JSON list of C-alpha atoms and ligand atoms in Angstrom, two decimals:
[
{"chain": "A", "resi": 19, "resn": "UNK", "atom": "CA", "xyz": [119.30, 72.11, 114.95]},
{"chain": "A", "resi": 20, "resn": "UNK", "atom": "CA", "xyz": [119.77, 75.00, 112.80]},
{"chain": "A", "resi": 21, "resn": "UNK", "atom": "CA", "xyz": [117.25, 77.70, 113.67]},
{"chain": "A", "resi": 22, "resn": "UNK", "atom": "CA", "xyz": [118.15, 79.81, 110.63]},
{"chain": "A", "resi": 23, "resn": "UNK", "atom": "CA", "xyz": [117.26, 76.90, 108.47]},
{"chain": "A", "resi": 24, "resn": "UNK", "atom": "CA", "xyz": [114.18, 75.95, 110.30]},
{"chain": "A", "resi": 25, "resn": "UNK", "atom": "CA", "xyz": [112.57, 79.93, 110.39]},
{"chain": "A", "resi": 26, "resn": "UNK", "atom": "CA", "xyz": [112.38, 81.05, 107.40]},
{"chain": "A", "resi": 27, "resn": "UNK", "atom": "CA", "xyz": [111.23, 84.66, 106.97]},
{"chain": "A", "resi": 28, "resn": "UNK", "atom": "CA", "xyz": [110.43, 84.55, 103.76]},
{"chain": "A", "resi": 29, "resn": "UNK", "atom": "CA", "xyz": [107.62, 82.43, 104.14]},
{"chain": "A", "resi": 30, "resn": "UNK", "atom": "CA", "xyz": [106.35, 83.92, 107.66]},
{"chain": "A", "resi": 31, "resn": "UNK", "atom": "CA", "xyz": [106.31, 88.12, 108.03]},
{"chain": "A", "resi": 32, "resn": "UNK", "atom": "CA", "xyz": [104.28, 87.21, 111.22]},
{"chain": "A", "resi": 33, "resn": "UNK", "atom": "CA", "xyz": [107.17, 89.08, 113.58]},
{"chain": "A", "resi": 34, "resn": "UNK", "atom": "CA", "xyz": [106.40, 92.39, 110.61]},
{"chain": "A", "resi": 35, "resn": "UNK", "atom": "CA", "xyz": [102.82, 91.56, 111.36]},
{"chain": "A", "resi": 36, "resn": "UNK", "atom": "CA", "xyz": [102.78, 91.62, 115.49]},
{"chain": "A", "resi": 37, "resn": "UNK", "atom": "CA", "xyz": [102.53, 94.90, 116.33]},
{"chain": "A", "resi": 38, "resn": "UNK", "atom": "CA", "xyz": [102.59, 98.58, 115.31]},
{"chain": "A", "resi": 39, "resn": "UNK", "atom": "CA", "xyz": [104.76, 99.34, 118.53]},
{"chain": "A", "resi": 40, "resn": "UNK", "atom": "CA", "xyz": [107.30, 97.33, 117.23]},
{"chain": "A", "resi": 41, "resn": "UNK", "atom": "CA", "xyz": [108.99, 98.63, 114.31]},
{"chain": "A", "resi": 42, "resn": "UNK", "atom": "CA", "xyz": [110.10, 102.12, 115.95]},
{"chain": "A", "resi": 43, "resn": "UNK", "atom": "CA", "xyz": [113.09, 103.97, 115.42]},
{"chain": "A", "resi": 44, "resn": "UNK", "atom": "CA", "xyz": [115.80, 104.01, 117.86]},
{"chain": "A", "resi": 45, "resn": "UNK", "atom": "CA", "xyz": [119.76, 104.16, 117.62]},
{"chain": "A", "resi": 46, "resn": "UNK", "atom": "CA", "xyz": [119.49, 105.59, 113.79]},
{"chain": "A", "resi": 47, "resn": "UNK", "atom": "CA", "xyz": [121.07, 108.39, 112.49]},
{"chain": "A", "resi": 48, "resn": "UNK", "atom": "CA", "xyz": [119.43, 110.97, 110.72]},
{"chain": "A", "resi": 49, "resn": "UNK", "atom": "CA", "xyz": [121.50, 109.68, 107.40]},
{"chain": "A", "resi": 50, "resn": "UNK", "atom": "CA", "xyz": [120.04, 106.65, 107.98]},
{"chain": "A", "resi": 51, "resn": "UNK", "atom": "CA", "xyz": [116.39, 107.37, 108.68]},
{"chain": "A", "resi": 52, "resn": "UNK", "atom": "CA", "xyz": [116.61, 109.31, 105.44]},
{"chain": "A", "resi": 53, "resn": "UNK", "atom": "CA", "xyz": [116.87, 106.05, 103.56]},
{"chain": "A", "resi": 54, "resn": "UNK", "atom": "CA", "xyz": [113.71, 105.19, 104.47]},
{"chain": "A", "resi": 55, "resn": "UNK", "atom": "CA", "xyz": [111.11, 106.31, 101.78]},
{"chain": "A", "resi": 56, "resn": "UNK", "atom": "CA", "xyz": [108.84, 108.57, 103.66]},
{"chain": "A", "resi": 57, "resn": "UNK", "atom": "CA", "xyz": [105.55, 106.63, 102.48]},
{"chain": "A", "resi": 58, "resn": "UNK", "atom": "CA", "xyz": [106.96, 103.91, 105.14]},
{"chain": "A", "resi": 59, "resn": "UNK", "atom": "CA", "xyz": [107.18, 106.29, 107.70]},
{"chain": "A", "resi": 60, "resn": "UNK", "atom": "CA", "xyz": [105.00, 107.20, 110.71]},
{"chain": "A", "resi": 61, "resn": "UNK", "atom": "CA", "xyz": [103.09, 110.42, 110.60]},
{"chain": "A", "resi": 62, "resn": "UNK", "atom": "CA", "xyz": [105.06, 111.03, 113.66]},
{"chain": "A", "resi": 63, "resn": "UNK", "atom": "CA", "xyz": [108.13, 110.08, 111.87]},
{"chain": "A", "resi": 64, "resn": "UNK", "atom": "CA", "xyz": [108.92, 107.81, 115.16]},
{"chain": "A", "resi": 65, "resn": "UNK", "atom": "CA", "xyz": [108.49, 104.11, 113.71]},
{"chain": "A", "resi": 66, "resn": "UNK", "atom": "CA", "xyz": [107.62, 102.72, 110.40]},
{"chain": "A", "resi": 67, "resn": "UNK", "atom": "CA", "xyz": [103.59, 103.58, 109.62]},
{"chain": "A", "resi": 68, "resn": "UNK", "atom": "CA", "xyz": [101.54, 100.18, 110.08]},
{"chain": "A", "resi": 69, "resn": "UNK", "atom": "CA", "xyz": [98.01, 99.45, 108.75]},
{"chain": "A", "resi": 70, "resn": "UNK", "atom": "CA", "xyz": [96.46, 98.10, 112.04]},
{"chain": "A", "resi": 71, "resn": "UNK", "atom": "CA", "xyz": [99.96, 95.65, 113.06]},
{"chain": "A", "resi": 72, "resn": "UNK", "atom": "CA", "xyz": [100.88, 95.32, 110.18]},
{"chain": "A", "resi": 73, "resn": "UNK", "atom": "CA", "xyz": [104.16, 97.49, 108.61]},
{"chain": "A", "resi": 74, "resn": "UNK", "atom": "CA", "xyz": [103.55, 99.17, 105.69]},
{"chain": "A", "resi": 75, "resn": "UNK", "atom": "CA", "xyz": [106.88, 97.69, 103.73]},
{"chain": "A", "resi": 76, "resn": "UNK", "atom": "CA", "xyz": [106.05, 94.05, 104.16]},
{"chain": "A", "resi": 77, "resn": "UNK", "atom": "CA", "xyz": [105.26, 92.91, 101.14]},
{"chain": "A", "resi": 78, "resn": "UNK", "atom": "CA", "xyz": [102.99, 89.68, 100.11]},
{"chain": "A", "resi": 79, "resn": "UNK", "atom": "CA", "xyz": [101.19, 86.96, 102.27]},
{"chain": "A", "resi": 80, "resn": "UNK", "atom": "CA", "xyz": [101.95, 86.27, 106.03]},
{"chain": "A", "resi": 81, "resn": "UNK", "atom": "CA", "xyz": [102.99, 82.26, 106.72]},
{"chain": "A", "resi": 82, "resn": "UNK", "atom": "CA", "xyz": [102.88, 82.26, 102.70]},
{"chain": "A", "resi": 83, "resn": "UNK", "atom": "CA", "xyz": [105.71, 84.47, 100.74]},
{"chain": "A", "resi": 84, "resn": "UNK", "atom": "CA", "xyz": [106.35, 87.36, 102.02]},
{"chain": "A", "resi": 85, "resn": "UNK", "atom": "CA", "xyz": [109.38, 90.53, 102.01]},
{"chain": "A", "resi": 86, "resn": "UNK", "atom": "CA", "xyz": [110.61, 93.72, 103.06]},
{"chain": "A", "resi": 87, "resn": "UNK", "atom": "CA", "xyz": [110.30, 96.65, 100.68]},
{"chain": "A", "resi": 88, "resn": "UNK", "atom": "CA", "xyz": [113.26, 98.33, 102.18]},
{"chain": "A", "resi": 89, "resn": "UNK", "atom": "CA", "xyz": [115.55, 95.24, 103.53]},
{"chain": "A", "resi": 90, "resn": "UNK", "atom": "CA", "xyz": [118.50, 97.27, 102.96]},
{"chain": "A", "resi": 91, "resn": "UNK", "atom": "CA", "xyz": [117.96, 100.20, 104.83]},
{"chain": "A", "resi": 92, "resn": "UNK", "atom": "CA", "xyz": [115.21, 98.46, 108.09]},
{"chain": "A", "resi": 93, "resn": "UNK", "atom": "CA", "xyz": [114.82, 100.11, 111.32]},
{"chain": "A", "resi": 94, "resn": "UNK", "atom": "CA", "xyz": [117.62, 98.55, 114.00]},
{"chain": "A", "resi": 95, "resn": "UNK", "atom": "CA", "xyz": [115.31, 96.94, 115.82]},
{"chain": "A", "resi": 96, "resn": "UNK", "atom": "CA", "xyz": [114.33, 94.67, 112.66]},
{"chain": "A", "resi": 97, "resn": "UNK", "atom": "CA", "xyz": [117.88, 93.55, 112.22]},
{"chain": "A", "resi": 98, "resn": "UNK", "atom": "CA", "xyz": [118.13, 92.77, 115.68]},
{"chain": "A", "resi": 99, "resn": "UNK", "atom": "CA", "xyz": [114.92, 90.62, 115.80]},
{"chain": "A", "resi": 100, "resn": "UNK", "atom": "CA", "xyz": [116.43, 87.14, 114.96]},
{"chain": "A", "resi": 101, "resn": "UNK", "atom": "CA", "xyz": [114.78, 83.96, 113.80]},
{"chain": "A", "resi": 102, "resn": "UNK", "atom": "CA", "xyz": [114.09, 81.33, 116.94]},
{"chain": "A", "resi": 103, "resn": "UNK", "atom": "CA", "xyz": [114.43, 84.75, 119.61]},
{"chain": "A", "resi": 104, "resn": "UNK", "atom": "CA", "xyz": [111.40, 85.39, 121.90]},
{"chain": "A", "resi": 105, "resn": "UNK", "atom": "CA", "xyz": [110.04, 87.83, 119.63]},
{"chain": "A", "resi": 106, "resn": "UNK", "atom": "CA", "xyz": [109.95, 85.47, 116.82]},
{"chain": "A", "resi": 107, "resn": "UNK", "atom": "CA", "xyz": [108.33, 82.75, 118.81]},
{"chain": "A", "resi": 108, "resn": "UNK", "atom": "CA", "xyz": [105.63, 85.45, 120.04]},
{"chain": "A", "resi": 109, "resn": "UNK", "atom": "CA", "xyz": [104.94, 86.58, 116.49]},
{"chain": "A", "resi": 110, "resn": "UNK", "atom": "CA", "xyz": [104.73, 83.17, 115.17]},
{"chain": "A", "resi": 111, "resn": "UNK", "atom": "CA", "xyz": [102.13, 81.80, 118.11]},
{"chain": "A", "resi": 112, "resn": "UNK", "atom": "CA", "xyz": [100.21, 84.46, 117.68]},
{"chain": "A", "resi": 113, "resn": "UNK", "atom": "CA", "xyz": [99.87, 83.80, 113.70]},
{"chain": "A", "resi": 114, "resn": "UNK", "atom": "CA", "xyz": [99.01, 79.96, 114.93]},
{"chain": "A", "resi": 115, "resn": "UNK", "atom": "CA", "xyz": [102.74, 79.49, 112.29]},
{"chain": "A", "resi": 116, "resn": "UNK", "atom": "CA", "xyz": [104.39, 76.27, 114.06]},
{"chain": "A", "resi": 117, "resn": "UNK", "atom": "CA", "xyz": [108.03, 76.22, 115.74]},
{"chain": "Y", "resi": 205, "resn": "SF4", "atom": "S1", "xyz": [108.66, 85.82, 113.12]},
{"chain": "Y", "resi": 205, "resn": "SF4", "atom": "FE1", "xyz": [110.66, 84.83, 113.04]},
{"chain": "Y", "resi": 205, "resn": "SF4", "atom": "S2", "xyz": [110.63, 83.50, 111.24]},
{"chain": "Y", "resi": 205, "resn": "SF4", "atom": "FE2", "xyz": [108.94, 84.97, 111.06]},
{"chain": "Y", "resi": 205, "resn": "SF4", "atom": "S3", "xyz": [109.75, 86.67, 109.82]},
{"chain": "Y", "resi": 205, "resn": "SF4", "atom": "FE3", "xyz": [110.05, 87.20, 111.99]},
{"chain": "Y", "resi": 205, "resn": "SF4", "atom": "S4", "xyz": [112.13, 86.47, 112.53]},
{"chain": "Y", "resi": 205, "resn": "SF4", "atom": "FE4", "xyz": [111.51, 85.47, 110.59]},
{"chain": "Y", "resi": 206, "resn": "SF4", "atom": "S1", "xyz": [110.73, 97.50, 108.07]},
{"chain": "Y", "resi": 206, "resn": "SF4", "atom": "FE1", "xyz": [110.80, 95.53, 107.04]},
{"chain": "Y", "resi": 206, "resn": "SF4", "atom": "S2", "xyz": [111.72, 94.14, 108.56]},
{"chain": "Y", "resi": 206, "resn": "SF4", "atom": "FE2", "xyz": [110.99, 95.96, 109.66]},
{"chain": "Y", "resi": 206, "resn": "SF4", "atom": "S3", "xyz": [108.91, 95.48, 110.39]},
{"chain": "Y", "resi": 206, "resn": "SF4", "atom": "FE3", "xyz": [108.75, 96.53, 108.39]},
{"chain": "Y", "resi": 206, "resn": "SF4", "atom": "S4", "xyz": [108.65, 94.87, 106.87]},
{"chain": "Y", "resi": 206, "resn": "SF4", "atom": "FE4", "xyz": [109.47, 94.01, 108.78]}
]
């Protein structure tokens, strides 16, 4: 099976949703980090800023449509997170989304 065609992000945000110790910064450069609109960004400017889990740039309704507000310019660590990986398949149990 195709796991790219059986995740799809777009109608599940649950891995944006997990945790607010997930979406920190890491192996950026400063150029890069300064793509980031600074309303998206941590007080401590380590990690995106989250609402309780939750990232600030997902946008919409978890296991119903949802987006990121800054897709081009995400942390590393949310490119790296990969539909079907163990952090997917976390995120999604927790959210009760099937796999
Ligand atoms: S939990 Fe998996 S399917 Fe859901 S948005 Fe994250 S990578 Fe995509
Ligand atoms: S920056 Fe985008 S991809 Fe990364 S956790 Fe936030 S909403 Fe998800």
């Amino acid at each position: 099976m195709d796991t790219q065609t059986d995740f799809d992000c777009q109608t599940c945000g649950a891995c944006c949703s997990f945790s607010a110790d997930w979406p920190r910064f890491s192996t950026e450069s400063d150029a890069e980090l300064d793509l980031i609109p600074l309303k998206y960004v941590a007080a401590d400017e380590a990690g995106m800023r989250c609402e309780g889990n939750r990232c600030s740039a997902l946008v919409g309704e978890i296991r119903s449509k949802t987006s990121c507000a800054i897709y081009a310019v995400r942390p590393h660590v949310c490119r790296t997170c990969s539909p079907g990986d163990f952090e997917c398949l976390s995120a999604r149990e927790f959210f009760g989304i099937g796999n």
